[in-house]
Steps between C-alpha positions, in 0.01 A plus 500: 500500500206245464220528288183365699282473177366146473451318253213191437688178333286220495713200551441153453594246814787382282636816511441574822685194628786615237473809621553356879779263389754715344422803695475359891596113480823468268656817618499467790400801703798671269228731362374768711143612455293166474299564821290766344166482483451341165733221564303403832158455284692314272580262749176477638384431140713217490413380832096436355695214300288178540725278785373184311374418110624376213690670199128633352421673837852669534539598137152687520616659784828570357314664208259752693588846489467774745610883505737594720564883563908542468656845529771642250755385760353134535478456166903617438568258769289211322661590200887481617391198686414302137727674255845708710574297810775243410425172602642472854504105398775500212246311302323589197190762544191282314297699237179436708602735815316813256241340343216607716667863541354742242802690339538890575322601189187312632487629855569859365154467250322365781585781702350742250 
């Protein structure tokens, strides 16, 4: 059973592109679910990313944040995605893959 209660997490575009690399790009299509809703904006978000500029213009891009509406089952998904999944690679998972992601504790406060 799916819970359909959303959640706001405002996201940085580092994140976002984290988000879009672990969960859609290095697995695959092994992980079911990341053609919902949320993930499509994501990509759109990513998509606004200036085609040409220098490391100034990208990193400010990189650093603005938007909110993105995830639902409890999106945000499992994001969460096995950066933390459960093993790497399909055989190479070591970097630290960096949950930076961006707040932790459990945080979504659950902002939920309240």
């Amino acid at each position: 059973m799916s819970d359909t209660k959303s959640k706001t997490i405002e996201l940085s575009m580092y994140g976002v592109a984290e988000i879009m690399k672990w969960c859609v790009e290095r697995n695959n299509g092994r992980v079911p679910g990341v053609d919902s809703n949320v993930f499509k904006k994501m990509r759109e978000a990513l998509d606004e990313r200036p085609k040409v500029g220098d490391y100034y213009v990208l990193d400010n891009f990189y650093k603005t944040r938007k909110n993105f509406e995830f639902t409890q089952d999106e945000v499992v998904l994001v969460d096995r995605c950066l933390y459960d999944i093993p790497n399909f690679d055989g190479a070591q998972l970097p630290q960096i893959r949950y930076r961006f992601w707040p932790t459990q504790e945080e979504i659950a406060a902002s939920a309240v």
